[in-house]
Amino acid sequence: MKRILLPLILLSVLTTYAQEPAVPVEPTDTVINIDNPSNIVLSETPDGIRLMVIEGEDSVTTYSYNHPDPDNVNISSIKGPSIDSGSGLVLSRWNKPNKTSFEMVSGGLSIGKNFAMGQPEPMDITTGKSWELSWVYMLGLRISRNGNSFITGIGFNWRNYRLTGPYQFAKSNGGISLTEYPEGSQGKWSRLKVTTLSVPVLYTRKIWKGLDITAGGIVNFATHSSIKTKFVYEGREIESSQNGIYTRPVTVDIYGAVTVCGLGWYVRYSPMKVIRGGHGPQFSTLSTGVVLGF
């Protein structure tokens, strides 16, 4: 009896479903398995979404999905592969997936202190009041690939060397000398200032997420130099200044920096003397401070 009832029940169920209206079923998309793709790029198009699967330099597969009503589609976020370059302000970028990237950038804003190395007696530059302001690359080209970056461009540097002792900078007889303040006066400070345009050639290596090490050289072209002195005489505050202090027209610096998430510490050494030989006291510069954006 059971053998007769079971086929009758199955026949009744199938007959019931056959009487219901058919629901259209779309065929299942083909499933493709790609092992270890080198890059996956998901991008939005005017009509939908495009997916690029890159297996190698010569193998790129593209999939597109066009939405039937693109005006009513809202994509909140799309996350693709990050570009392994550096920090700083990116003005423009040209890159291809899994290729070298080229960026127009601006960065390396720095503030630090100057140390006068090898200064002669009685020169005594006060480090605590001798500042350096620099913009390592106001406009630069950065070339990046696989965590390695090279930067070159145009930068700016401003250095200030200040005396607070009994001597002042003075310009006379084709050179710069150290002289005492006028008799009966009280010296406040005397400073020497040099500004340059610079061309950096720097290499940056990403060590870990957010941690970068930068090293290289910077060529400086002097654009302006001056001395300025302030003292008090008979109750009146007097300032005097002169331009053109015989600085070297071209100098080369050795530069190094360690940054974490774009903020770090730099060291900049200028082995060449600030003032040309035979035109004033001979000393070189070591500066160090904080840097933003590499």
mmCIF file with all atom_site columns, C-alpha atoms in Angstrom, residues 122-193:
data_model
loop_
_atom_site.group_PDB
_atom_site.id
_atom_site.type_symbol
_atom_site.label_atom_id
_atom_site.label_alt_id
_atom_site.label_comp_id
_atom_site.label_asym_id
_atom_site.label_entity_id
_atom_site.label_seq_id
_atom_site.pdbx_PDB_ins_code
_atom_site.Cartn_x
_atom_site.Cartn_y
_atom_site.Cartn_z
_atom_site.occupancy
_atom_site.B_iso_or_equiv
_atom_site.pdbx_formal_charge
_atom_site.auth_seq_id
_atom_site.auth_comp_id
_atom_site.auth_asym_id
_atom_site.auth_atom_id
_atom_site.pdbx_PDB_model_num
ATOM 1  C CA . PRO A 1 122 ? 85.702 85.576  18.864 1.00 0.00 ? 122 PRO A CA 1
ATOM 2  C CA . MET A 1 123 ? 82.669 84.592  16.802 1.00 0.00 ? 123 MET A CA 1
ATOM 3  C CA . ASP A 1 124 ? 79.976 83.020  18.986 1.00 0.00 ? 124 ASP A CA 1
ATOM 4  C CA . ILE A 1 125 ? 76.750 82.331  17.092 1.00 0.00 ? 125 ILE A CA 1
ATOM 5  C CA . THR A 1 126 ? 73.848 81.584  19.433 1.00 0.00 ? 126 THR A CA 1
ATOM 6  C CA . THR A 1 127 ? 72.256 78.316  18.314 1.00 0.00 ? 127 THR A CA 1
ATOM 7  C CA . GLY A 1 128 ? 69.045 78.891  20.260 1.00 0.00 ? 128 GLY A CA 1
ATOM 8  C CA . LYS A 1 129 ? 68.331 82.055  18.235 1.00 0.00 ? 129 LYS A CA 1
ATOM 9  C CA . SER A 1 130 ? 69.686 80.964  14.836 1.00 0.00 ? 130 SER A CA 1
ATOM 10 C CA . TRP A 1 131 ? 66.832 79.510  12.800 1.00 0.00 ? 131 TRP A CA 1
ATOM 11 C CA . GLU A 1 132 ? 66.403 77.700  9.524  1.00 0.00 ? 132 GLU A CA 1
ATOM 12 C CA . LEU A 1 133 ? 63.157 77.709  7.527  1.00 0.00 ? 133 LEU A CA 1
ATOM 13 C CA . SER A 1 134 ? 62.950 75.607  4.391  1.00 0.00 ? 134 SER A CA 1
ATOM 14 C CA . TRP A 1 135 ? 60.530 74.220  1.836  1.00 0.00 ? 135 TRP A CA 1
ATOM 15 C CA . VAL A 1 136 ? 62.486 71.283  0.453  1.00 0.00 ? 136 VAL A CA 1
ATOM 16 C CA . TYR A 1 137 ? 60.375 70.977  -2.692 1.00 0.00 ? 137 TYR A CA 1
ATOM 17 C CA . MET A 1 138 ? 57.933 73.786  -3.384 1.00 0.00 ? 138 MET A CA 1
ATOM 18 C CA . LEU A 1 139 ? 57.231 72.009  -6.662 1.00 0.00 ? 139 LEU A CA 1
ATOM 19 C CA . GLY A 1 140 ? 58.681 68.594  -7.323 1.00 0.00 ? 140 GLY A CA 1
ATOM 20 C CA . LEU A 1 141 ? 58.458 65.452  -9.424 1.00 0.00 ? 141 LEU A CA 1
ATOM 21 C CA . ARG A 1 142 ? 58.217 62.187  -7.491 1.00 0.00 ? 142 ARG A CA 1
ATOM 22 C CA . ILE A 1 143 ? 58.791 58.852  -9.248 1.00 0.00 ? 143 ILE A CA 1
ATOM 23 C CA . SER A 1 144 ? 57.636 55.848  -7.192 1.00 0.00 ? 144 SER A CA 1
ATOM 24 C CA . ARG A 1 145 ? 57.582 52.081  -7.524 1.00 0.00 ? 145 ARG A CA 1
ATOM 25 C CA . ASN A 1 146 ? 57.454 49.227  -4.996 1.00 0.00 ? 146 ASN A CA 1
ATOM 26 C CA . GLY A 1 147 ? 58.103 51.435  -1.956 1.00 0.00 ? 147 GLY A CA 1
ATOM 27 C CA . ASN A 1 148 ? 60.990 53.357  -3.541 1.00 0.00 ? 148 ASN A CA 1
ATOM 28 C CA . SER A 1 149 ? 60.683 57.035  -4.478 1.00 0.00 ? 149 SER A CA 1
ATOM 29 C CA . PHE A 1 150 ? 62.931 59.631  -6.092 1.00 0.00 ? 150 PHE A CA 1
ATOM 30 C CA . ILE A 1 151 ? 62.167 63.357  -5.764 1.00 0.00 ? 151 ILE A CA 1
ATOM 31 C CA . THR A 1 152 ? 63.615 66.362  -7.546 1.00 0.00 ? 152 THR A CA 1
ATOM 32 C CA . GLY A 1 153 ? 62.304 69.866  -8.086 1.00 0.00 ? 153 GLY A CA 1
ATOM 33 C CA . ILE A 1 154 ? 62.660 73.433  -6.827 1.00 0.00 ? 154 ILE A CA 1
ATOM 34 C CA . GLY A 1 155 ? 62.908 74.358  -3.133 1.00 0.00 ? 155 GLY A CA 1
ATOM 35 C CA . PHE A 1 156 ? 63.618 77.320  -0.859 1.00 0.00 ? 156 PHE A CA 1
ATOM 36 C CA . ASN A 1 157 ? 65.852 77.824  2.183  1.00 0.00 ? 157 ASN A CA 1
ATOM 37 C CA . TRP A 1 158 ? 66.246 80.683  4.693  1.00 0.00 ? 158 TRP A CA 1
ATOM 38 C CA . ARG A 1 159 ? 69.016 80.687  7.297  1.00 0.00 ? 159 ARG A CA 1
ATOM 39 C CA . ASN A 1 160 ? 69.665 83.122  10.097 1.00 0.00 ? 160 ASN A CA 1
ATOM 40 C CA . TYR A 1 161 ? 72.864 83.251  12.198 1.00 0.00 ? 161 TYR A CA 1
ATOM 41 C CA . ARG A 1 162 ? 72.643 85.466  15.269 1.00 0.00 ? 162 ARG A CA 1
ATOM 42 C CA . LEU A 1 163 ? 75.279 86.932  17.599 1.00 0.00 ? 163 LEU A CA 1
ATOM 43 C CA . THR A 1 164 ? 74.185 88.083  21.068 1.00 0.00 ? 164 THR A CA 1
ATOM 44 C CA . GLY A 1 165 ? 77.591 88.773  22.614 1.00 0.00 ? 165 GLY A CA 1
ATOM 45 C CA . PRO A 1 166 ? 79.834 91.852  22.517 1.00 0.00 ? 166 PRO A CA 1
ATOM 46 C CA . TYR A 1 167 ? 80.578 91.579  18.768 1.00 0.00 ? 167 TYR A CA 1
ATOM 47 C CA . GLN A 1 168 ? 78.648 92.485  15.651 1.00 0.00 ? 168 GLN A CA 1
ATOM 48 C CA . PHE A 1 169 ? 78.862 91.617  11.938 1.00 0.00 ? 169 PHE A CA 1
ATOM 49 C CA . ALA A 1 170 ? 80.259 94.509  9.894  1.00 0.00 ? 170 ALA A CA 1
ATOM 50 C CA . LYS A 1 171 ? 80.868 94.907  6.161  1.00 0.00 ? 171 LYS A CA 1
ATOM 51 C CA . SER A 1 172 ? 83.998 96.790  5.133  1.00 0.00 ? 172 SER A CA 1
ATOM 52 C CA . ASN A 1 173 ? 86.991 96.575  2.792  1.00 0.00 ? 173 ASN A CA 1
ATOM 53 C CA . GLY A 1 174 ? 85.418 93.933  0.562  1.00 0.00 ? 174 GLY A CA 1
ATOM 54 C CA . GLY A 1 175 ? 84.544 91.507  3.319  1.00 0.00 ? 175 GLY A CA 1
ATOM 55 C CA . ILE A 1 176 ? 82.668 90.685  6.533  1.00 0.00 ? 176 ILE A CA 1
ATOM 56 C CA . SER A 1 177 ? 84.387 91.124  9.898  1.00 0.00 ? 177 SER A CA 1
ATOM 57 C CA . LEU A 1 178 ? 83.576 90.960  13.602 1.00 0.00 ? 178 LEU A CA 1
ATOM 58 C CA . THR A 1 179 ? 83.825 94.303  15.405 1.00 0.00 ? 179 THR A CA 1
ATOM 59 C CA . GLU A 1 180 ? 82.826 95.636  18.808 1.00 0.00 ? 180 GLU A CA 1
ATOM 60 C CA . TYR A 1 181 ? 79.751 97.819  19.157 1.00 0.00 ? 181 TYR A CA 1
ATOM 61 C CA . PRO A 1 182 ? 80.299 101.614 19.170 1.00 0.00 ? 182 PRO A CA 1
ATOM 62 C CA . GLU A 1 183 ? 81.752 102.924 22.405 1.00 0.00 ? 183 GLU A CA 1
ATOM 63 C CA . GLY A 1 184 ? 79.063 103.896 24.888 1.00 0.00 ? 184 GLY A CA 1
ATOM 64 C CA . SER A 1 185 ? 76.410 101.734 23.231 1.00 0.00 ? 185 SER A CA 1
ATOM 65 C CA . GLN A 1 186 ? 74.703 98.550  24.401 1.00 0.00 ? 186 GLN A CA 1
ATOM 66 C CA . GLY A 1 187 ? 74.555 95.803  21.817 1.00 0.00 ? 187 GLY A CA 1
ATOM 67 C CA . LYS A 1 188 ? 71.350 93.741  21.490 1.00 0.00 ? 188 LYS A CA 1
ATOM 68 C CA . TRP A 1 189 ? 72.034 91.403  18.561 1.00 0.00 ? 189 TRP A CA 1
ATOM 69 C CA . SER A 1 190 ? 73.640 91.134  15.149 1.00 0.00 ? 190 SER A CA 1
ATOM 70 C CA . ARG A 1 191 ? 72.567 88.626  12.542 1.00 0.00 ? 191 ARG A CA 1
ATOM 71 C CA . LEU A 1 192 ? 73.658 87.268  9.182  1.00 0.00 ? 192 LEU A CA 1
ATOM 72 C CA . LYS A 1 193 ? 70.934 86.005  6.799  1.00 0.00 ? 193 LYS A CA 1
#
